[in-house]
Tab-separated table of C-alpha atoms in Angstrom:
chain	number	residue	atom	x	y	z
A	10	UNK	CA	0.000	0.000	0.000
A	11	UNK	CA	3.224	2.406	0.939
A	12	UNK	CA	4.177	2.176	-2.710
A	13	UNK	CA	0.861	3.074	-4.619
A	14	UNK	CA	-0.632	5.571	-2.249
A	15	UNK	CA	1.970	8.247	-3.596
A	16	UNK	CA	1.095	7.061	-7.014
A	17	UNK	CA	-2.160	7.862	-6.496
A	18	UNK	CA	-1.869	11.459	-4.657
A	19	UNK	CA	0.642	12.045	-8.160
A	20	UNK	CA	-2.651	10.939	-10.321
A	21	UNK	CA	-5.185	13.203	-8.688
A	22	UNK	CA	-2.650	16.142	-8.440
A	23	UNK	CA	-1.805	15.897	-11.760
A	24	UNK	CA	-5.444	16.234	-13.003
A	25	UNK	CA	-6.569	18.678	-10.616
A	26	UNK	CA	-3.741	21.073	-11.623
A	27	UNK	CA	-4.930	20.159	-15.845
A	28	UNK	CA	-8.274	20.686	-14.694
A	29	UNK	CA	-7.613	23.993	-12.879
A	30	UNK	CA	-5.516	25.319	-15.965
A	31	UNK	CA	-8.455	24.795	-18.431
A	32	UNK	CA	-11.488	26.062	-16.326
A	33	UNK	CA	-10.230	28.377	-13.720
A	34	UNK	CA	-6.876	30.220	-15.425
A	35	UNK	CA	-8.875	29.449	-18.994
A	36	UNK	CA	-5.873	28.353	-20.691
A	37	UNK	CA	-5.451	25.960	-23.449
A	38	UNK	CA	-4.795	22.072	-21.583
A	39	UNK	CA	-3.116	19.698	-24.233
A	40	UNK	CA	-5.405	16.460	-22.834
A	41	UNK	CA	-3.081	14.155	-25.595
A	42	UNK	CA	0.497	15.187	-24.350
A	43	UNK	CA	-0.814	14.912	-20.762
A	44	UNK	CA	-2.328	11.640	-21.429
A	45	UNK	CA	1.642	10.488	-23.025
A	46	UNK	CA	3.289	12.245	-20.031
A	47	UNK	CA	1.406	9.753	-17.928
A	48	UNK	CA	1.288	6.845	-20.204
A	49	UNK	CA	4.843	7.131	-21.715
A	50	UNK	CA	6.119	4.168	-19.950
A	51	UNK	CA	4.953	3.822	-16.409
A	52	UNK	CA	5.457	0.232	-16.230
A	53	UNK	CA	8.910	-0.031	-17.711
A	54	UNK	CA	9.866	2.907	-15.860
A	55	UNK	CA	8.519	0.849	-12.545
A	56	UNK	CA	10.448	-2.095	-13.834
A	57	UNK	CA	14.072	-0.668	-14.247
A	58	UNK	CA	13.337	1.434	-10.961
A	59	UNK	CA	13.495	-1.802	-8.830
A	60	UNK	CA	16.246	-2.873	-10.994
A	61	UNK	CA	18.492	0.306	-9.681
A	62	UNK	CA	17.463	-0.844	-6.148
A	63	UNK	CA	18.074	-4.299	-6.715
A	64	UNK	CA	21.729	-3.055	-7.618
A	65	UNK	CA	22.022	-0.619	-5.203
A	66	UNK	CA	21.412	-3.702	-2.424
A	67	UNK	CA	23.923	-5.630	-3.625
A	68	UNK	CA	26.226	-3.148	-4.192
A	69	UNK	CA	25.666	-2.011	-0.378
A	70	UNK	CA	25.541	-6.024	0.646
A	71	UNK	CA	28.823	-6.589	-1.113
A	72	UNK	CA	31.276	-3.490	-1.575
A	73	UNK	CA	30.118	-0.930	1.215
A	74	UNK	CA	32.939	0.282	3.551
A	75	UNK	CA	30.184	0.918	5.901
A	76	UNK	CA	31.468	4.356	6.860
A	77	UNK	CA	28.079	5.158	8.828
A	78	UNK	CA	28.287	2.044	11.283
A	79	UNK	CA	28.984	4.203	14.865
A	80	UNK	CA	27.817	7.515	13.598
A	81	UNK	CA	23.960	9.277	14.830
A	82	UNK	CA	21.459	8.151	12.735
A	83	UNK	CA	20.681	12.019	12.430
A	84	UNK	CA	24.596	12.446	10.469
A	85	UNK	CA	23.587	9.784	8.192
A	86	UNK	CA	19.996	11.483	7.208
A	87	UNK	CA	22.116	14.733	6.741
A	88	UNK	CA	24.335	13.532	4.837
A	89	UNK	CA	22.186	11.230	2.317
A	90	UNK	CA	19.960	14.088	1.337
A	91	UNK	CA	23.035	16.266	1.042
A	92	UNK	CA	24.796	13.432	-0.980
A	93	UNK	CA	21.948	11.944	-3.522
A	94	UNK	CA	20.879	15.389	-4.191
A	95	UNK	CA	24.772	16.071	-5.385
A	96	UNK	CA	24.914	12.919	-7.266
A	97	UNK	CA	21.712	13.968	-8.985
A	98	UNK	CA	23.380	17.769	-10.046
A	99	UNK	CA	26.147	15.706	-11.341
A	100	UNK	CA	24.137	13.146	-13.176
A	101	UNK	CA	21.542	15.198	-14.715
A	102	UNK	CA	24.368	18.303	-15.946
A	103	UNK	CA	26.926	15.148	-17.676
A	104	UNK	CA	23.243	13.825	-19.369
A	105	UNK	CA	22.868	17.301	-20.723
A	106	UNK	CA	26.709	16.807	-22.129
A	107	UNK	CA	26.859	13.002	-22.918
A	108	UNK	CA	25.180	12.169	-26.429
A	109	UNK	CA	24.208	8.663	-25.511
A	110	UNK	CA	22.903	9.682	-22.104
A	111	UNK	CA	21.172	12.842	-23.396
A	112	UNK	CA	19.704	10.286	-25.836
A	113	UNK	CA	17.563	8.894	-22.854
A	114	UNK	CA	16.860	12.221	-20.930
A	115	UNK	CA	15.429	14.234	-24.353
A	116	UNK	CA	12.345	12.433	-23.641
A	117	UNK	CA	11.719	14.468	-20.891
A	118	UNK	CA	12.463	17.928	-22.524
A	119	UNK	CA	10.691	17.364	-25.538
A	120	UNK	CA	7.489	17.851	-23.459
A	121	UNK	CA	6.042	21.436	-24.541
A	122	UNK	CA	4.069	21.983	-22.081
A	123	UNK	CA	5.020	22.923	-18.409
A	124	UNK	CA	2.743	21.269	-15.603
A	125	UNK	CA	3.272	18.557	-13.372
A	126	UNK	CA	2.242	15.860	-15.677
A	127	UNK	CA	5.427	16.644	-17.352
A	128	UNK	CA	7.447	15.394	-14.577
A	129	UNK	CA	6.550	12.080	-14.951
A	130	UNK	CA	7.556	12.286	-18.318
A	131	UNK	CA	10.636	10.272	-18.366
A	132	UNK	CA	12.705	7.527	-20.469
A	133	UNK	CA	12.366	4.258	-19.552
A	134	UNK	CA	15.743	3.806	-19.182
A	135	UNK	CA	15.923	6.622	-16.843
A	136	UNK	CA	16.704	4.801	-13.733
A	137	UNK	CA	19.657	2.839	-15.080
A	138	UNK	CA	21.563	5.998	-15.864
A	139	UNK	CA	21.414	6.668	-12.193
A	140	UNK	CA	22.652	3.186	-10.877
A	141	UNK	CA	26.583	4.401	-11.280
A	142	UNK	CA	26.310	7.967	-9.652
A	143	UNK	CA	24.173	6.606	-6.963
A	144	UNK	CA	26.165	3.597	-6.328
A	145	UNK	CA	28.658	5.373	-4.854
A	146	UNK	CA	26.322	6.323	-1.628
A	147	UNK	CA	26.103	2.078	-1.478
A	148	UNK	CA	29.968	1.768	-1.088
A	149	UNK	CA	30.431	4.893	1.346
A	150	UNK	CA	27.691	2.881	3.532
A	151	UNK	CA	24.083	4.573	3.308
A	152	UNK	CA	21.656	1.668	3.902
A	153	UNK	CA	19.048	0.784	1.029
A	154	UNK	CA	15.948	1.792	2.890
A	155	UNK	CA	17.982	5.304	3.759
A	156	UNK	CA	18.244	5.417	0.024
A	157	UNK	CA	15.097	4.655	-1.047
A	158	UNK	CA	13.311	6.996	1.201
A	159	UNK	CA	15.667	9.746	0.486
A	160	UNK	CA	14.477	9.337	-3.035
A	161	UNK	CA	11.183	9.551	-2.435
A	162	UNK	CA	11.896	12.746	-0.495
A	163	UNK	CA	14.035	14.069	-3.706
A	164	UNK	CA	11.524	12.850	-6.448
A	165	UNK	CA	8.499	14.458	-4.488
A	166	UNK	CA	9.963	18.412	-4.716
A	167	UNK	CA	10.822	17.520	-8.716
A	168	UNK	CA	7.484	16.484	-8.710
A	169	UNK	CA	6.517	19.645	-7.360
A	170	UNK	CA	8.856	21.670	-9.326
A	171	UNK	CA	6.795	21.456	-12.583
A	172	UNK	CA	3.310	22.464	-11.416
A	173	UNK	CA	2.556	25.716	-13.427
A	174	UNK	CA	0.526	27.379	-10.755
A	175	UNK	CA	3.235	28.679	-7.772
A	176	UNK	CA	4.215	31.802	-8.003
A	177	UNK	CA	7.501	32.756	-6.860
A	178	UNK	CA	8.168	31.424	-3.069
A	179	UNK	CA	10.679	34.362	-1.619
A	180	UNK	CA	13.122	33.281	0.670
A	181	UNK	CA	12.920	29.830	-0.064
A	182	UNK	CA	14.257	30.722	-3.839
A	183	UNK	CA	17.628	30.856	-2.067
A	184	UNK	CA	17.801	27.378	-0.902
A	185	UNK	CA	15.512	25.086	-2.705
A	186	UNK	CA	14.952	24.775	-6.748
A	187	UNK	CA	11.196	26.232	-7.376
A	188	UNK	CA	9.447	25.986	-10.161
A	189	UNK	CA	10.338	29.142	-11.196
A	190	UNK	CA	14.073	28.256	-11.171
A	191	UNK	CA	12.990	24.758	-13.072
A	192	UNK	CA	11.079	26.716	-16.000
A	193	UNK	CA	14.471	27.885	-16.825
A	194	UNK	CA	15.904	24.216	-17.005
A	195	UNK	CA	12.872	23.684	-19.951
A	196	UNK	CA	12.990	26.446	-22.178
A	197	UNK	CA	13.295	26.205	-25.725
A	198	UNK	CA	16.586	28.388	-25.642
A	199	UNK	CA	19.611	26.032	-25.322
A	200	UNK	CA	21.417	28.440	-22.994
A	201	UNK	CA	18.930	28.310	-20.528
A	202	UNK	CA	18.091	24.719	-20.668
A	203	UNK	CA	21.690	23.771	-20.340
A	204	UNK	CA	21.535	25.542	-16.597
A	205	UNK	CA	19.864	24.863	-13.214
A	206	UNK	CA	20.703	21.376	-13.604
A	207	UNK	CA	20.165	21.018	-9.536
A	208	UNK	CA	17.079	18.428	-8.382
A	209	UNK	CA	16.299	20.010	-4.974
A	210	UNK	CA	18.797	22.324	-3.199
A	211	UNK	CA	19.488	25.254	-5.884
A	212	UNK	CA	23.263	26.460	-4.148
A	213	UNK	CA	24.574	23.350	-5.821
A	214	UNK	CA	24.164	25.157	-9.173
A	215	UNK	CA	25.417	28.504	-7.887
A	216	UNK	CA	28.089	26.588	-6.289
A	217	UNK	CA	29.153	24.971	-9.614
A	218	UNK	CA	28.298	28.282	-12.088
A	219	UNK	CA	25.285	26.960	-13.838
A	220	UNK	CA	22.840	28.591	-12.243
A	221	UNK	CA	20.526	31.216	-14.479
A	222	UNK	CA	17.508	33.429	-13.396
A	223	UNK	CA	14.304	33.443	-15.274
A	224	UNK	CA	14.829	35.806	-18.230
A	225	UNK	CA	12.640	39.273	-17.805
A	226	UNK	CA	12.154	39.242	-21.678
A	227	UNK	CA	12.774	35.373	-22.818
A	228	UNK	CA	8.750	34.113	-23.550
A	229	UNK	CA	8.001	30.684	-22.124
A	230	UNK	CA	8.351	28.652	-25.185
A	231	UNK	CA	8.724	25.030	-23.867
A	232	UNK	CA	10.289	21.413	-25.250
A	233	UNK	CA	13.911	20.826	-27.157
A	234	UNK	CA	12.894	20.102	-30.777
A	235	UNK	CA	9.658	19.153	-30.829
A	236	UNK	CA	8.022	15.727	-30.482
A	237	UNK	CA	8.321	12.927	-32.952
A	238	UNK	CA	5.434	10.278	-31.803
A	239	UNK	CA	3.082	10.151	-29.222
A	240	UNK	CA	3.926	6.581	-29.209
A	241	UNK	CA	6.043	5.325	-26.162
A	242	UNK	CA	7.801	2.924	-28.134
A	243	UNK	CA	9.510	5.252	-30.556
A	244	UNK	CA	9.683	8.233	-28.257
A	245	UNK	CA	11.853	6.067	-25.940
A	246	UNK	CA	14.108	4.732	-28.633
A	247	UNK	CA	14.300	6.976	-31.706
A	248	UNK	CA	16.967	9.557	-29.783
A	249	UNK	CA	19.213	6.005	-29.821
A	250	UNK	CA	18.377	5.917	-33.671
A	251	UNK	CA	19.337	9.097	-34.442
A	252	UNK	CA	22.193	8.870	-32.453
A	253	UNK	CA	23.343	5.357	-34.408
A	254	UNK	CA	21.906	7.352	-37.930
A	255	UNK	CA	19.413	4.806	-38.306
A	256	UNK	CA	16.678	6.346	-40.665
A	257	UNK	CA	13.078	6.816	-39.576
A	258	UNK	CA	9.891	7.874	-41.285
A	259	UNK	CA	7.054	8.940	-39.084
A	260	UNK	CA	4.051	8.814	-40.691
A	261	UNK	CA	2.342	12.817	-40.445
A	262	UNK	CA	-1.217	12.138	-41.730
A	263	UNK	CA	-4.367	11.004	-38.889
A	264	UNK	CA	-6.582	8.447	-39.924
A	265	UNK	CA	-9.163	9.708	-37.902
A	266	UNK	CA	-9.277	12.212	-34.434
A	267	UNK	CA	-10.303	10.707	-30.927
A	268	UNK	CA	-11.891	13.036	-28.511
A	269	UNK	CA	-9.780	14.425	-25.448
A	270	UNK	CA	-12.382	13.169	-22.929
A	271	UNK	CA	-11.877	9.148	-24.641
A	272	UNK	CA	-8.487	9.420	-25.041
A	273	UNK	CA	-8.089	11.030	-21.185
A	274	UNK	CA	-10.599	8.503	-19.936
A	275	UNK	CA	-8.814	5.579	-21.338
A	276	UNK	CA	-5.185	6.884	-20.027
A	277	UNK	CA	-6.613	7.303	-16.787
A	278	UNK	CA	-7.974	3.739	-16.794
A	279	UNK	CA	-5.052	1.915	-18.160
A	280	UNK	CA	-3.033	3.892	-15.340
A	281	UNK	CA	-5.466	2.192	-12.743
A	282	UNK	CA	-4.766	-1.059	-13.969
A	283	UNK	CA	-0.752	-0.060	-13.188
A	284	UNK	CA	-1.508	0.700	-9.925
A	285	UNK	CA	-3.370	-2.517	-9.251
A	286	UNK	CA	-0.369	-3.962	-10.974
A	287	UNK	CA	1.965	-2.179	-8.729
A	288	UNK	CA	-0.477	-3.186	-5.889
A	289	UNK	CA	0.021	-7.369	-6.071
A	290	UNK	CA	3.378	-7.167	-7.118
A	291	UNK	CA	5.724	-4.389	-5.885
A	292	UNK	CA	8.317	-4.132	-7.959
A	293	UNK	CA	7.782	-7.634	-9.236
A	294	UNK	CA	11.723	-9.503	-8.790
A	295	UNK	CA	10.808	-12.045	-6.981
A	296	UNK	CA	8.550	-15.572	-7.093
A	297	UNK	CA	7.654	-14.024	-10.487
A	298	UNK	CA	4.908	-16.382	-12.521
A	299	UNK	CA	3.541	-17.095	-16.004
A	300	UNK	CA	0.556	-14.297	-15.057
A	301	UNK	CA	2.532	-11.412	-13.969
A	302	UNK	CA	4.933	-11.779	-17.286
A	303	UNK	CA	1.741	-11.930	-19.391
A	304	UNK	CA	0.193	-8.988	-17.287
A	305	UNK	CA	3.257	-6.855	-17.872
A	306	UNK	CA	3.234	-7.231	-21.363
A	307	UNK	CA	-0.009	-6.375	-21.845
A	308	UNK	CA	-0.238	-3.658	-20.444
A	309	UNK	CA	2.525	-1.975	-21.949
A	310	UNK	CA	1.411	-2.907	-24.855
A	311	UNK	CA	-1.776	-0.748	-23.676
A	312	UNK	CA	0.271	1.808	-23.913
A	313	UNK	CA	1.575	1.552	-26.753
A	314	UNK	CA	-2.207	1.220	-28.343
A	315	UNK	CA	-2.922	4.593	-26.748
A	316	UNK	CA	0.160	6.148	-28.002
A	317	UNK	CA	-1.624	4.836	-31.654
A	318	UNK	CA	-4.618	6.062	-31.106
A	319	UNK	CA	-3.334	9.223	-30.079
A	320	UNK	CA	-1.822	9.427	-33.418
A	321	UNK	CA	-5.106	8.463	-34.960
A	322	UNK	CA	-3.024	5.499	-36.518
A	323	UNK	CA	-5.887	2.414	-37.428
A	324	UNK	CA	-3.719	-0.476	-35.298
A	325	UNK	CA	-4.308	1.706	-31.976
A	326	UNK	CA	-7.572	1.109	-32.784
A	327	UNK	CA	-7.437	-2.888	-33.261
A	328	UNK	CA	-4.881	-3.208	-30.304
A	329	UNK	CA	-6.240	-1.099	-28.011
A	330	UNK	CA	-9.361	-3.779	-28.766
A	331	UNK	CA	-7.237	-6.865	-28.419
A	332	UNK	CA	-5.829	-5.741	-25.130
A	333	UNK	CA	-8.493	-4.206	-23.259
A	334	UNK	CA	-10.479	-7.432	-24.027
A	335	UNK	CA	-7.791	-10.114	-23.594
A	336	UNK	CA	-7.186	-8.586	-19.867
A	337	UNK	CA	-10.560	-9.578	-18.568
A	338	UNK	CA	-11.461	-12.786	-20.376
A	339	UNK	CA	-8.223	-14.304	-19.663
A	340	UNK	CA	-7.601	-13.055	-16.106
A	341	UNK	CA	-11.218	-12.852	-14.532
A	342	UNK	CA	-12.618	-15.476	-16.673
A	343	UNK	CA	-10.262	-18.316	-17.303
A	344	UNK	CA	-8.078	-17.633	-14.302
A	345	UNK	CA	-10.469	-16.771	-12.152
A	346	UNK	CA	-9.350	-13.443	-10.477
A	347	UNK	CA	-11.993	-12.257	-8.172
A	348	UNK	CA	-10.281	-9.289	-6.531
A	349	UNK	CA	-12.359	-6.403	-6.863
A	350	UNK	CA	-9.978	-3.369	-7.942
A	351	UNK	CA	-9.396	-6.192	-10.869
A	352	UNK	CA	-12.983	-6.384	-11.672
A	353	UNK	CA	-13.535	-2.931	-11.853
A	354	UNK	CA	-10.676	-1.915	-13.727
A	355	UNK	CA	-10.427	-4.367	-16.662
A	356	UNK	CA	-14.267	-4.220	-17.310
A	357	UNK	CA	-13.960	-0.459	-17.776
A	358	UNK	CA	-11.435	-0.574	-19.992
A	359	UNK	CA	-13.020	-3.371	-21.888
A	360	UNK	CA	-16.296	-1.060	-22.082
A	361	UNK	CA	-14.036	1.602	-23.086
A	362	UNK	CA	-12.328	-0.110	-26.085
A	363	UNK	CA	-16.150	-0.116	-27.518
A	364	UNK	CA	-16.339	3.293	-27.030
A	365	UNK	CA	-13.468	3.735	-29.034
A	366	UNK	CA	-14.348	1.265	-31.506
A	367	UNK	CA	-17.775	2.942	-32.419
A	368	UNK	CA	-16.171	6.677	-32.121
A	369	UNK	CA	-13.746	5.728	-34.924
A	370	UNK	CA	-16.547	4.238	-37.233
A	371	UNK	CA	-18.152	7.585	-37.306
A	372	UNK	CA	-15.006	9.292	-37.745
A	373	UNK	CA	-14.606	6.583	-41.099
């Protein structure tokens, strides 16, 4: 339950804020690129997230000089938020500077749109870029469940950093990174995205010379150059393509147009089904069976189906179909899973693939 319940605040925070944009500040809400931010890889993202912890344990079990063994508990707190926070300035300014790791971070900056759904915009290699510069807190001697919560603690202000509602917060521009100093990081200009590379504590960037205020007369043009597919699939691995000068086509012309309220309906459903996923299995590395692989798979190919109908591409249509109805017959009906989140969610989604279905004949 420890794991999902932040999940869950993210999903309802994230939609409030959308929801708040469009009907209260009467701006323009782009329901498709929030519905990607959310759905561009939550699964594989979860996956390779308890793969960095998996190594970060056995680094720790194996190679850690146990530095903290006979010091307060309080030191050790200190000096872990101090420490990942560092090895997160470090990490995320060499990604802006490394082609091959820039190749998996550009998934994040091509968002175009600053809100809090863009923070979970990420790669879904993401997390193993961070297994070296994190390992290092492993061999000094910071115990795994310091780590992890640490993270938590780290990952919560980013979240926080991209909501496009606060204002500036006074004093505490000094000492933490805002979003104010974060709308900076994600500006179309390349001089001002290449500074205030810190994740929480914004000296580290004055301490290092990369920090930049908010321009007075730069306008908030968002993204790095523009997205190439609303599919998860390609997002996630054309930067690697270009990078290896492997040639790729996207197709530019819709088949047909899906309605924002569908296409948020269904993101919001297949991100339940995550959660219930999330819910049973954890991170899902141990005692793993024939169910949970299937599971997995299916729903990120769910996401990939949404990414296609997104794009108004016909097989979104046909495998958004085949998924949303292969997740109930086969797990409620032939093996028999009686749970009640389970019932709920795949029977909506099922419901919702008709919806789809007969939206698109009329768009034919």
């Amino acid at each position: 339950m420890e794991l999902i319940v932040p999940i869950i605040i993210m999903l309802i925070m994230v939609t409030a804020e959308a929801l708040i944009l469009q009907f209260v500040k009467k701006q323009t809400v782009n329901w498709t690129d929030i519905i990607f931010n959310l759905n561009s890889g939550h699964l594989v993202l979860w996956l390779f997230r308890g793969l960095e912890l998996i190594c970060y344990q056995y680094v720790f079990s194996h190679f850690s000089f146990d530095l903290f063994i006979n010091i307060p508990d309080y030191f050790l707190w200190i000096f872990a938020i101090l420490a990942w926070d560092l090895g997160f300035y470090w990490e995320h300014r060499l990604i802006h500077k490394i082609p091959f790791l820039w190749a998996v971070h550009i998934v994040h900056h091509q968002g175009e749109h600053f809100n809090l759904s863009l923070a979970v915009r990420n790669s879904w290699y993401s997390s193993l870029t961070s297994i070296p510069f994190f390992a290092i807190l492993a061999i000094i001697g910071v115990p795994t469940p310091v780590f992890f919560a640490v993270s938590l603690f780290h990952y919560s202000i980013q979240f926080f950093n991209h909501n496009a509602l606060t204002p500036k917060l006074g004093i505490l521009e000094y000492i933490f990174v805002t979003p104010q100093h974060h709308r900076v990081h994600h500006l179309k200009n390349e001089y001002y995205s290449n500074h205030n590379f810190s994740g929480s504590f914004i000296f580290w960037d004055k301490l290092f010379a990369s920090f930049a205020p908010h321009p007075k007369d730069e306008i908030n043009h968002y993204g790095s150059s523009g997205v190439i597919s609303l599919n998860p699939f390609w997002a996630n691995n054309l930067p690697f393509m270009k990078l290896l000068n492997i040639k790729f086509r996207p197709i530019e012309n819709r088949s047909y147009c899906i309605s924002n309220l569908a296409l948020v309906t269904g993101g919001l459903l297949l991100f339940a089904l995550t959660i219930c996923y999330i819910y049973d299995y954890g991170y899902g590395y141990h005692d793993v069976n024939l169910d949970q692989y299937l599971l997995f798979i299916v729903l990120v190919l769910g996401t990939i189906a949404l990414g296609g109908v997104s794009e108004g591409r016909n097989w979104g249509i046909y495998c958004w179909l085949c998924v949303s109805w292969f997740l109930p017959l086969y797990f409620i009906l032939h093996q028999h899973w009686g749970a009640c989140y389970w019932l709920i969610c795949m029977w909506l989604i099922a419901m919702h693939s008709i919806f789809i279905l007969i939206m698109w004949f009329k768009n034919k």
